[in-house]
Every structure is written in C-alpha cells, then in structure tokens.
Tab-separated table of C-alpha atoms in Angstrom:
chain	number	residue	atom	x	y	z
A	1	UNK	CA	9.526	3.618	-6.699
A	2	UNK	CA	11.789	0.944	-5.371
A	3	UNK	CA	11.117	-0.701	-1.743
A	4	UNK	CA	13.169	-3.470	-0.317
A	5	UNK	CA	11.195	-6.442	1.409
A	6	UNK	CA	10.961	-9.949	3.312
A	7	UNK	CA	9.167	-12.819	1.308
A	8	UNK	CA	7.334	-13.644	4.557
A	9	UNK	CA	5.771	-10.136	5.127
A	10	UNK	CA	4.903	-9.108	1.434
A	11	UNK	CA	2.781	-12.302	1.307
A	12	UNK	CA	0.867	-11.819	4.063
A	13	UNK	CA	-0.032	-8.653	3.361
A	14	UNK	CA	-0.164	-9.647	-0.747
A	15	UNK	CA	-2.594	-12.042	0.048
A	16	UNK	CA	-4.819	-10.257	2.355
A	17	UNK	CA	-5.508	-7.965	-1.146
A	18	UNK	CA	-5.742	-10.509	-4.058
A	19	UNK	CA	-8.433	-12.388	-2.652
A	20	UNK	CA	-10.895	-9.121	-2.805
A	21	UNK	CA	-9.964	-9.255	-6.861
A	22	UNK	CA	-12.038	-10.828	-8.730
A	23	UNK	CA	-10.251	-13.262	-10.980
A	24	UNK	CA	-12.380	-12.359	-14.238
A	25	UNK	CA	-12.801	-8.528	-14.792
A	26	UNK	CA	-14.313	-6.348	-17.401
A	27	UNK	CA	-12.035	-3.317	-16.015
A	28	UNK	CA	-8.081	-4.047	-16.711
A	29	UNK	CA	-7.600	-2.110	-13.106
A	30	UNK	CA	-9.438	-3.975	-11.474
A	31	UNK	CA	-7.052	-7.188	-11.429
A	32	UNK	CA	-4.398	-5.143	-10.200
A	33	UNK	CA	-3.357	-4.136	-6.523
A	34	UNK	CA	-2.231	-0.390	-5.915
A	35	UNK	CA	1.056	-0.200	-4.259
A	36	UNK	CA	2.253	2.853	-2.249
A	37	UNK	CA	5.662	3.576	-0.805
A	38	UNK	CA	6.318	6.199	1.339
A	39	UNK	CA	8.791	6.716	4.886
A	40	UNK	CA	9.115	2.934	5.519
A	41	UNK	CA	5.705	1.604	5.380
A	42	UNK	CA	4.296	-0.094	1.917
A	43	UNK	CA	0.497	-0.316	1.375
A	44	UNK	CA	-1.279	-2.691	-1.103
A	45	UNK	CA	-4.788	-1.808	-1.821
A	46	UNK	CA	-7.326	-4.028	-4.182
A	47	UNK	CA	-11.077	-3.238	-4.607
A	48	UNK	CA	-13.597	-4.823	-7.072
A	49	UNK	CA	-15.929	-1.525	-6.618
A	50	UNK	CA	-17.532	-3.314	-3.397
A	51	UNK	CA	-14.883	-3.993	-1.124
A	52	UNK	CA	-11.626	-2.412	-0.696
A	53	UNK	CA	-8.836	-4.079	1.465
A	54	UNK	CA	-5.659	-1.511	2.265
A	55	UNK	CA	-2.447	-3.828	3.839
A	56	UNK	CA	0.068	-2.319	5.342
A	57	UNK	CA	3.940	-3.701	5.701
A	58	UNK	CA	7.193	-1.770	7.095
A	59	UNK	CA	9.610	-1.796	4.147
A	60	UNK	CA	13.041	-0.618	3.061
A	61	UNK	CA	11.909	2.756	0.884
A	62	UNK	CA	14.689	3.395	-1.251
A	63	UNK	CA	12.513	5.684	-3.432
A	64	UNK	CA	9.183	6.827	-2.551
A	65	UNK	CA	6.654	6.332	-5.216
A	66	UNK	CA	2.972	4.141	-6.243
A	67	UNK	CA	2.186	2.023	-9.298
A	68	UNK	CA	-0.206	-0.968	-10.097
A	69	UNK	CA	0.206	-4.392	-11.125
A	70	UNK	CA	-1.213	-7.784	-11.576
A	71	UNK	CA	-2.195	-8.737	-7.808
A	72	UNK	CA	-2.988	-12.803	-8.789
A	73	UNK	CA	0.080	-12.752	-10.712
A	74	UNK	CA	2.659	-10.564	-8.454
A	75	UNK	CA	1.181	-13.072	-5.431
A	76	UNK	CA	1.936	-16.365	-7.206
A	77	UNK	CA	5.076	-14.595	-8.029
A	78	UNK	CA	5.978	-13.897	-4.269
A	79	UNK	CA	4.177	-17.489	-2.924
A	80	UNK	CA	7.014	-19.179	-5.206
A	81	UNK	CA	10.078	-17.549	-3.759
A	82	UNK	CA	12.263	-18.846	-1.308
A	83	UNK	CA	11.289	-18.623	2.387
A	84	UNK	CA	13.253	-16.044	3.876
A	85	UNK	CA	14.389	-14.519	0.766
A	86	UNK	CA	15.094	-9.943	0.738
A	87	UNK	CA	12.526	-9.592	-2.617
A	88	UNK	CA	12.720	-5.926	-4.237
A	89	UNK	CA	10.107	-4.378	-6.029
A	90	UNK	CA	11.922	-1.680	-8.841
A	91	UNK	CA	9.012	0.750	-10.540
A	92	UNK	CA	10.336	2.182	-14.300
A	93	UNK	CA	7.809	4.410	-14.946
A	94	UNK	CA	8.677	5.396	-18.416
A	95	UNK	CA	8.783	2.167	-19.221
A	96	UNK	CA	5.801	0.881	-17.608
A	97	UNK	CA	6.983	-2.464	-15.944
A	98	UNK	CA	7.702	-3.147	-12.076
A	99	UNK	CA	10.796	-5.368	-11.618
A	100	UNK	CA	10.746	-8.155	-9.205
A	101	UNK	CA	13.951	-9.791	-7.672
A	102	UNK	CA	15.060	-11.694	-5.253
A	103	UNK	CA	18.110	-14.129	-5.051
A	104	UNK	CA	18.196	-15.236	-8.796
A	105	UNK	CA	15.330	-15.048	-9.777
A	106	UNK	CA	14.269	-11.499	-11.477
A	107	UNK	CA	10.124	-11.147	-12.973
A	108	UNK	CA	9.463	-7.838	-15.172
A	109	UNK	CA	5.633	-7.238	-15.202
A	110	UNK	CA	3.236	-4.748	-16.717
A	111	UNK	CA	2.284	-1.732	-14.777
A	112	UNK	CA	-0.612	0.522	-15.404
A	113	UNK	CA	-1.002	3.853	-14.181
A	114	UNK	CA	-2.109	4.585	-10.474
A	115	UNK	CA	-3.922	7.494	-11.245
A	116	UNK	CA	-6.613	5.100	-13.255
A	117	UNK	CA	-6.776	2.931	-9.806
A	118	UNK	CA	-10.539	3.566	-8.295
A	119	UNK	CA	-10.178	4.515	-4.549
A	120	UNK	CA	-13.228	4.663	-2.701
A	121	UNK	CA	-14.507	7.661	-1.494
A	122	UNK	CA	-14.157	8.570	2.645
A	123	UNK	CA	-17.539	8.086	4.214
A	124	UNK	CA	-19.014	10.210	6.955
A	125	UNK	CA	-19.445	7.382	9.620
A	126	UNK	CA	-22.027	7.923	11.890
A	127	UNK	CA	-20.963	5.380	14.284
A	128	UNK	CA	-17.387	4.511	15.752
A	129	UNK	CA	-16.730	1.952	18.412
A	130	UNK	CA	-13.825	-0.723	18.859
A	131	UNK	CA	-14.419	-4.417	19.609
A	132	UNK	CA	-12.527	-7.351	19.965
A	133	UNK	CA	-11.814	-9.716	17.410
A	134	UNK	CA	-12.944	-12.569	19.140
A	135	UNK	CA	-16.351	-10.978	19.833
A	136	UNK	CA	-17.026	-10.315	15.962
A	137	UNK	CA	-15.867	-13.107	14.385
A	138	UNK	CA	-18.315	-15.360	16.953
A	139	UNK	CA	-20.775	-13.325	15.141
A	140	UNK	CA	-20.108	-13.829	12.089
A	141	UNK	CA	-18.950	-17.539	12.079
A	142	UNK	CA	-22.114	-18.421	13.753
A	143	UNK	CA	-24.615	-16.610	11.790
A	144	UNK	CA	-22.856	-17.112	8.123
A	145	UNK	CA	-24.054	-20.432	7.264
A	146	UNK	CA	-27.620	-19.436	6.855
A	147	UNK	CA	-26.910	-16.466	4.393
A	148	UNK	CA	-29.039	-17.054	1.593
A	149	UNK	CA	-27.554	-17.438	-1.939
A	150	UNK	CA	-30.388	-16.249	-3.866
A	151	UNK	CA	-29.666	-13.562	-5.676
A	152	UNK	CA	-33.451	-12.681	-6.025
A	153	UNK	CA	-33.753	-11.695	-2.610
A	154	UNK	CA	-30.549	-9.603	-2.654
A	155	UNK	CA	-31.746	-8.392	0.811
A	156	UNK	CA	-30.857	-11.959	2.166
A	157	UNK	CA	-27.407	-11.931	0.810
A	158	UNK	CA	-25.410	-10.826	4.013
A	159	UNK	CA	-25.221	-10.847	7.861
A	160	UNK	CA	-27.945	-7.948	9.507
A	161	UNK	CA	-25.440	-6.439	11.594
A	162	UNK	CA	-27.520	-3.562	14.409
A	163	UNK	CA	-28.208	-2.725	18.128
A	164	UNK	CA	-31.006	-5.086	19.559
A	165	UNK	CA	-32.177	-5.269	22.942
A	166	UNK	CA	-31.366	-8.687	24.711
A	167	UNK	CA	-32.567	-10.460	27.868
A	168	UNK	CA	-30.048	-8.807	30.078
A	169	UNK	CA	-30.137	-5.613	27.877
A	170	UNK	CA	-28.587	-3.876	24.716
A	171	UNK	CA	-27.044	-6.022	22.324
A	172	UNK	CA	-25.362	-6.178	19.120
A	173	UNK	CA	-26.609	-8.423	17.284
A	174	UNK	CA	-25.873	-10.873	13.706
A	175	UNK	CA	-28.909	-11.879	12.085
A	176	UNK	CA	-29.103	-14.059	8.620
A	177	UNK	CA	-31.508	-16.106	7.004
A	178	UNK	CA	-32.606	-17.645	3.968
A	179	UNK	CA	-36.158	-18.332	4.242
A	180	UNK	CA	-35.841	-21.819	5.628
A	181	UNK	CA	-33.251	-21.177	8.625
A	182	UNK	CA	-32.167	-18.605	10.571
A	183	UNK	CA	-29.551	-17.741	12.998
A	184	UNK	CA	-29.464	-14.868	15.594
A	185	UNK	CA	-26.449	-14.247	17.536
A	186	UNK	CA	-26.072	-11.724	20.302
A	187	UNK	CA	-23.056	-10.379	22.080
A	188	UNK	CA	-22.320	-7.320	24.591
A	189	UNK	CA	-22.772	-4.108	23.069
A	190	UNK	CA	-19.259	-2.520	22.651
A	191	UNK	CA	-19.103	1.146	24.226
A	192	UNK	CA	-19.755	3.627	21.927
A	193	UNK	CA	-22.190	1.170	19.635
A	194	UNK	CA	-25.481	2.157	20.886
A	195	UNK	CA	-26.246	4.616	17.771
A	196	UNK	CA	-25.123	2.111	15.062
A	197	UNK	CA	-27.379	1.932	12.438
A	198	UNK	CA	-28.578	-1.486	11.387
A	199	UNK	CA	-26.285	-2.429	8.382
A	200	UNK	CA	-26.233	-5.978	6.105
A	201	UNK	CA	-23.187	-6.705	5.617
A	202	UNK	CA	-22.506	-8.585	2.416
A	203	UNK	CA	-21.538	-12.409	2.331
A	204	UNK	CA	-18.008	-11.553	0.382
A	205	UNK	CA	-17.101	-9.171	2.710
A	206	UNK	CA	-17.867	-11.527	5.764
A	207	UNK	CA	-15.580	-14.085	4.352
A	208	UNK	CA	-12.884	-11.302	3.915
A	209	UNK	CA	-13.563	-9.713	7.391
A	210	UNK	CA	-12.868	-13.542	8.704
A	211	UNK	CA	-9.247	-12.751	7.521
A	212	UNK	CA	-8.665	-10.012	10.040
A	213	UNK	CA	-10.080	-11.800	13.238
A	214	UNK	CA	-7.406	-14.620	13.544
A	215	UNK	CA	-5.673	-13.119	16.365
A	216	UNK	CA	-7.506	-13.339	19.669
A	217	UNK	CA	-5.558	-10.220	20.683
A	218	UNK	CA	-7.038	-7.653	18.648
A	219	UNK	CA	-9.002	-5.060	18.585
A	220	UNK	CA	-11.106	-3.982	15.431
A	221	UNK	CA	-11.627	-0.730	15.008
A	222	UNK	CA	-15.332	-0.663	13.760
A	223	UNK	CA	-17.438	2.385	11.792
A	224	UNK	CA	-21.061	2.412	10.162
A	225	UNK	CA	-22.615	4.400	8.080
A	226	UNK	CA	-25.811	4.114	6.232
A	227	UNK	CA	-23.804	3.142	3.195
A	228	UNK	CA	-20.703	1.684	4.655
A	229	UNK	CA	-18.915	-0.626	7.318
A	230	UNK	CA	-15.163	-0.240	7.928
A	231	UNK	CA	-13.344	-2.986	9.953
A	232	UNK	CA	-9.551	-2.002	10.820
A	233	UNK	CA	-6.586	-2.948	12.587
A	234	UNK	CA	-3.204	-0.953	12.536
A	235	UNK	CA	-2.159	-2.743	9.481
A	236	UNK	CA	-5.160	-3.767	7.282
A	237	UNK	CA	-8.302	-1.647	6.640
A	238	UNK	CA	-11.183	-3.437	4.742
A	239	UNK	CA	-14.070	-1.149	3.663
A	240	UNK	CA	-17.187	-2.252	2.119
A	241	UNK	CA	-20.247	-1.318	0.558
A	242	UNK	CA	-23.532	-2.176	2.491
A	243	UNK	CA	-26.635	-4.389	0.880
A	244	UNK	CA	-29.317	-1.442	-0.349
A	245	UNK	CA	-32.287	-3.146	0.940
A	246	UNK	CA	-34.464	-3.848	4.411
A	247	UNK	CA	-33.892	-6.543	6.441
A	248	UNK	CA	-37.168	-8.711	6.844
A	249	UNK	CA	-38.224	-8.359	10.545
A	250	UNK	CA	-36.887	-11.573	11.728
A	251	UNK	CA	-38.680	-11.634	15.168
A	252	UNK	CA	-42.007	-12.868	13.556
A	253	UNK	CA	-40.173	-16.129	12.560
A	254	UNK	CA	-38.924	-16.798	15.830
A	255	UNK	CA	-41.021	-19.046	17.777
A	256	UNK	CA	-42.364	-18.350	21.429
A	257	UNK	CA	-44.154	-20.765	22.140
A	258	UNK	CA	-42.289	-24.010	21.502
A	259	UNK	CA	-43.194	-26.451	24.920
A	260	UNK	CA	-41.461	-29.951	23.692
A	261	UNK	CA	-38.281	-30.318	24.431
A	262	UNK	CA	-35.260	-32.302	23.383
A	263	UNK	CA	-31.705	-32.746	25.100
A	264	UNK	CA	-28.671	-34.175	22.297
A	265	UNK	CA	-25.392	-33.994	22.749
A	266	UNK	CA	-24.520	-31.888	19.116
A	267	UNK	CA	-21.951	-33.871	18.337
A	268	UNK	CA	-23.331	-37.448	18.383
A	269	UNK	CA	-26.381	-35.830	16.936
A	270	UNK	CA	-24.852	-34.335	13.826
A	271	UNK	CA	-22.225	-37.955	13.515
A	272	UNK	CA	-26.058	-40.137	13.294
A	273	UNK	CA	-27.930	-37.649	10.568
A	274	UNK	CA	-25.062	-37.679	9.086
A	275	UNK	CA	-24.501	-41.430	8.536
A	276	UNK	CA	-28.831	-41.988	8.277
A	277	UNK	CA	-28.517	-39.013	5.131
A	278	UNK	CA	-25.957	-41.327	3.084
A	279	UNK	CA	-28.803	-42.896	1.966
A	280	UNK	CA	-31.224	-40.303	1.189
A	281	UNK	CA	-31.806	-38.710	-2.373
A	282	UNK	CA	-29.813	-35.909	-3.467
A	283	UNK	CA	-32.561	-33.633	-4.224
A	284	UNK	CA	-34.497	-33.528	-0.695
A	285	UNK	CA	-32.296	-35.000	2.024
A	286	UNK	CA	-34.754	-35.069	4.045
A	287	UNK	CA	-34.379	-37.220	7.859
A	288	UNK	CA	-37.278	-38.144	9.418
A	289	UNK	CA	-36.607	-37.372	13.881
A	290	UNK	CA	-39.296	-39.299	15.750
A	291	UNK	CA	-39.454	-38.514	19.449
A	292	UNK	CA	-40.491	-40.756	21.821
A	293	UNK	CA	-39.694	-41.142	25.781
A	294	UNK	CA	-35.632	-40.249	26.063
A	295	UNK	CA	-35.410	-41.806	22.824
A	296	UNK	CA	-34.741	-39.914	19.540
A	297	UNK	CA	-34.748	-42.643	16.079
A	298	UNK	CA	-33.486	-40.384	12.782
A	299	UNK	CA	-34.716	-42.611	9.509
A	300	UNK	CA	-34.389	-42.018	6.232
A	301	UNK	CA	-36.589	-43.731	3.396
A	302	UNK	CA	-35.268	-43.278	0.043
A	303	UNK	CA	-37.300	-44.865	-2.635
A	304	UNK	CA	-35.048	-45.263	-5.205
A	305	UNK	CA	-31.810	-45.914	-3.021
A	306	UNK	CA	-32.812	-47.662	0.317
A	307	UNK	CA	-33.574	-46.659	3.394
A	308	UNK	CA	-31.846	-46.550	6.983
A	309	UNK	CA	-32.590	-45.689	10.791
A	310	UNK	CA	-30.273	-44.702	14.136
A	311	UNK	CA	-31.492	-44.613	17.200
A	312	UNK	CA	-30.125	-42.242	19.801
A	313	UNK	CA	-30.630	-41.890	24.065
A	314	UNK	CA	-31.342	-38.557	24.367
A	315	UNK	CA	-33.648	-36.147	27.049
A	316	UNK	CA	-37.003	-36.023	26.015
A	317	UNK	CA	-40.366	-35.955	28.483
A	318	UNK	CA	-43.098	-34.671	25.899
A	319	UNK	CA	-45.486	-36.652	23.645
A	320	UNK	CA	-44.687	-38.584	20.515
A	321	UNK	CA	-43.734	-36.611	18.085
A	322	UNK	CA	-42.671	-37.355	14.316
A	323	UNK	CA	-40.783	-34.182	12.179
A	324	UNK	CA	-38.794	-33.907	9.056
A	325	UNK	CA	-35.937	-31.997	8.389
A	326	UNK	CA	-33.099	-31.433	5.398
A	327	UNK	CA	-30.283	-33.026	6.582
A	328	UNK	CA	-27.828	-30.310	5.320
A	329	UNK	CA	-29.682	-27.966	7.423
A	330	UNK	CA	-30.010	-29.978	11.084
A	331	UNK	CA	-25.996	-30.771	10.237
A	332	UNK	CA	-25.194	-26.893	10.202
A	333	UNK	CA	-26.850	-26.143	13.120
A	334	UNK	CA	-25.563	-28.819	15.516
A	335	UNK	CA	-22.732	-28.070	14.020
A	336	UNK	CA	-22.665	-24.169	15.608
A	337	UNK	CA	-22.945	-25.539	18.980
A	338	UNK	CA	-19.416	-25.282	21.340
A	339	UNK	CA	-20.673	-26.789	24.144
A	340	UNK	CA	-21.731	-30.377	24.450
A	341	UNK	CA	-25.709	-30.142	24.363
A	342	UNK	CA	-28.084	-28.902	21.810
A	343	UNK	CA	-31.257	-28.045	22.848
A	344	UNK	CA	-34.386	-28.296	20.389
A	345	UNK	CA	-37.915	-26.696	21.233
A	346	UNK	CA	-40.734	-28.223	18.878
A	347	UNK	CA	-44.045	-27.393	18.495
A	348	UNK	CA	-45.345	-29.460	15.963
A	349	UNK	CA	-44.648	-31.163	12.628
A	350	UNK	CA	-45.606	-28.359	11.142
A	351	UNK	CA	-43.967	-25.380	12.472
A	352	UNK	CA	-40.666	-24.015	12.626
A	353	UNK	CA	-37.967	-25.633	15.474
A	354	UNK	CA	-36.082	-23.435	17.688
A	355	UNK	CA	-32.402	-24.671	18.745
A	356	UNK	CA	-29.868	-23.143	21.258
A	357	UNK	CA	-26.699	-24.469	22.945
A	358	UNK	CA	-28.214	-25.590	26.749
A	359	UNK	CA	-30.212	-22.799	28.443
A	360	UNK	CA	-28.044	-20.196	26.492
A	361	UNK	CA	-30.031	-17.897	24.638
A	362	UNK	CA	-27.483	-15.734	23.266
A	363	UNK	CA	-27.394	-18.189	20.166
A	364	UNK	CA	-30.298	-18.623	18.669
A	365	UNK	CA	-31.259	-20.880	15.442
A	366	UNK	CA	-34.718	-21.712	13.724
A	367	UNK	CA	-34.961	-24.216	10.977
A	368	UNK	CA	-38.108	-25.217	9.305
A	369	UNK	CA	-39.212	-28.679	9.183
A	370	UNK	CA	-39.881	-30.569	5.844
A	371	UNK	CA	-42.364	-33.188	4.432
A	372	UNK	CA	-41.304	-36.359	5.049
C-alpha cells in the first residue's frame, strides 16, 4: 500500500477514529486503526468491540492495499506536521512497518496484520430514516447531562432513544436519567421513523456521535436494530452496540400535577446558585430556594464553612414555599435552557420539580429536591 495525502485531511479523519480507542488495551489490535486504500478514497476504521467509527478521505492511491497501526501514535504523528504539508503513508509488508513522510521528516512504525483487525458484523436494521444533524444533536446535547454513571444500573448508562407520542403527535424522543434527574426531549418524527424500535444508546457513543453533528448542513443517515444504531454521513460511519437492558418507564416520574409556579430568567438563575454554592460543603451542595410573592432568596448554610443568601425578582403568585436542591443539578438544568426564561412547576418540598423553557413542552426536565 502507498497513498499520498494532505496533513489537513488525514487529521480530521485520523482523529475522528483514535478517540473510539481506548488508550489502555488488553488486545494489541485494538490500539490500532485499520487503514484501507483503494481507487482514490482512504478509510480509517477503529473499534474497541463497542463502537466502530469508519472515516473516509479522497487520497492519491499509488498502490492499493490495507494494514494497521498505532492510531494514538500515527495521530500525534500527523497533529505534529507542518500545516499544509503532502504526508505519504508507504506499507512494507514483509517487513511489517508503515513509513510515514512528509517534508523531512520520515516515522517507520510497527504494523500488524489486517486480517487480525475485528470488523463488526453487518446488522439487519429494521429501521432506516435520515435526519438532520441539527435535530439529533439537540437531542442528545440536551438529554446527556443526566446519564447516570453508575455502572450498577447499566440500564441508565445511555440516552433512550424511541418513537413517543407528543402533544401535537408522534415524536422521537431522548430520554435519560439517573434516579435523581431526568430529561426528556422531543423532536418531529423524521419520515420513515415510525417503526424504530426503542434503543439506549450508550454514553461513549453519544459523545462520539457529537463529532458528526457539527455541520448544520447535514443529514445523518440513521438505522436501528434491536442490537444496533448506525449514524452516517458520506464520509464517516459510526456503528455501535446498544445497552442490553429495559429502560425504566420514565412517565411515572414525571409529574402532572405540579400547580406552583415560578418565572427566572435561566441565566441570572444559574449566575446566583452558582455564587450562593461557593460556600456550601462539597459532599451535599445543597441550596435552599424559598419562594415568596415575585421573590425567589437561594441560601446556603454550611456548618463548617459559612453560610450565604441571594435574592432574586422573579414571577411567582403561589404560597410560600421553601425546597432544597443540589446545586450541581439546578446548574445543569438552567443551564439547557436557549431561551431567556425557565419555568419551574413545584408541588411541594417533597416531591419532584418539573422545569421547561417558557410554555415549551418539547423540553422537559425533573429534578428531585433534597433535605435541606
């Protein structure tokens, strides 16, 4: 194999398929990226037995061919070069190294065999559709923060990805969780979605599908199976294995019947927890909200470190009401919210809050309150 190619493109697409390896392996392979020349295209594909990621570049083929090497390494390798710079990748098979050079510079690195390189099996997908970037990565962005991390409840370790049915219809929807908030996140059902099956997709995957909804332009081709999800665009393909569990059912949580209302604007909201939490201990961060007439006061009484209080105008008609929160928590969730207001439904001190952005219910978060 030998390919001619710019710094600029082999980087991007060099990139896109380190970050899938995992940088300490059991499996020699498994650190390296597969690379495949043939016509004048180039394709890198990495895989740690979860997710695979396929990038692919136009190239100068002088001889068709595939080998694998180091994909940390062979990326530092390229990040370091010259901007601009023709690099050439030279395969000596018998030898077993891949040669690297561009300019002056020339890197000889160990190659193992591509047959040894695990490519994941084609799935049957069930369900095919196309949607556009912007669409999925609102879903995912929004709904990420409250993936849990415990490992015990592997279940809770990814975004519930499946056809719901909305106020003004079908919907697909994002749904994650970790026992004490929740986010659900609706958009229009792309044509040909409507016999999806409900799929979690796993957190590492999300954070590598975030990679391929940059451009506003695109569309991502989209397939589901019971087992799989496949995300693609002309050039990169990521495929991923799908959390083997069920989904809790996540409507229960959701509250109905919250009456008491508050009006914030998110940002000044999320500036005043976050200065009143300075002073909070490290294990609970909990903030204290006490509602009164269109006034909202956020105090924090540490013990051991000192206490502090905001107060904040804000749109609020209902009866007193005192609540506790974790600050981390109320900061992600105002955080979420692109318009200027955040609107909070209580009930009472004791049961979960509901938040949206204004009267839009397409966004919908629950956090549970705290002892305080």
């Amino acid at each position: 194999m030998k390919i001619s190619i710019e710094r600029g493109t082999l980087l991007k697409a060099l990139s896109q398929a380190q970050s899938v390896v995992e940088r300490r392996n059991t499996i020699p392979i498994l650190a390296n990226v597969l690379i495949e020349a043939e016509g004048a295209n180039v394709s890198f594909r990495a895989t740690d037995l979860d997710i695979e990621v396929v990038d692919r570049a136009p190239a100068m083929v002088e001889r068709a061919g595939a080998t694998t090497v180091s994909a940390v390494m062979l990326h530092e390798i390229v990040r370091k070069l010259p901007e601009g710079a023709l690099v050439s990748l030279a395969e000596d098979g018998a030898a077993g190294r891949l040669t690297i050079t561009a300019g002056r510079s020339t890197f000889n690195l160990a190659t193992l065999p591509k047959e040894d390189f695990p490519v994941m099996a084609n799935a049957e997908y069930a369900s095919n559709f196309s949607a556009p970037a912007p669409l999925l990565r609102r879903l995912f962005d929004k709904a990420k923060f409250a993936i849990s991390t415990e490992e015990t409840r592997y279940y809770l370790n990814g975004v519930y990805l499946h056809v719901s049915t909305g106020e003004s219809g079908p919907v697909l929807r994002a749904v994650a969780t970790d026992g004490h908030r929740l986010a659900r996140i609706d958009a229009p059902l792309p044509e040909g979605a409507a016999g999806m099956p409900g799929v979690i997709v796993p957190r590492k995957t999300v954070n590598e599908l975030r990679k391929l909804l940059d451009d506003d332009e695109a569309q991502i081709a989209v397939s589901v199976s019971e087992t799989k999800v496949r995300f693609a665009t002309p050039v990169l393909t990521l495929t991923s294995k799908v959390i083997d569990g069920t989904f809790p059912d996540y409507t229960r949580v959701i509250p109905t019947g919250n009456t008491r209302r508050l009006e914030v604007d998110a940002a000044e909201f999320a500036r005043a927890v976050d200065r009143v939490a300075t002073v909070s201990s490290e294990r609970s961060r909990a903030v204290k909200l006490s509602l009164d007439e269109d006034r909202l006061v956020l105090s924090v009484n540490a013990p051991d470190s000192g206490a502090a209080e905001e107060e904040l105008a804000v749109a609020y008609g209902d009866e007193r009401l005192e609540i506790g929160f974790n600050a981390k928590y109320l900061l992600e969730i105002a955080s979420q919210v692109d318009r200027e207001n955040a609107v909070f439904l209580f009930n009472s001190s004791g049961d979960p809050t509901l938040m949206r952005e204004g009267n839009d219910t397409s966004a919908v978060y629950v956090v549970m309150p705290m002892r305080v």
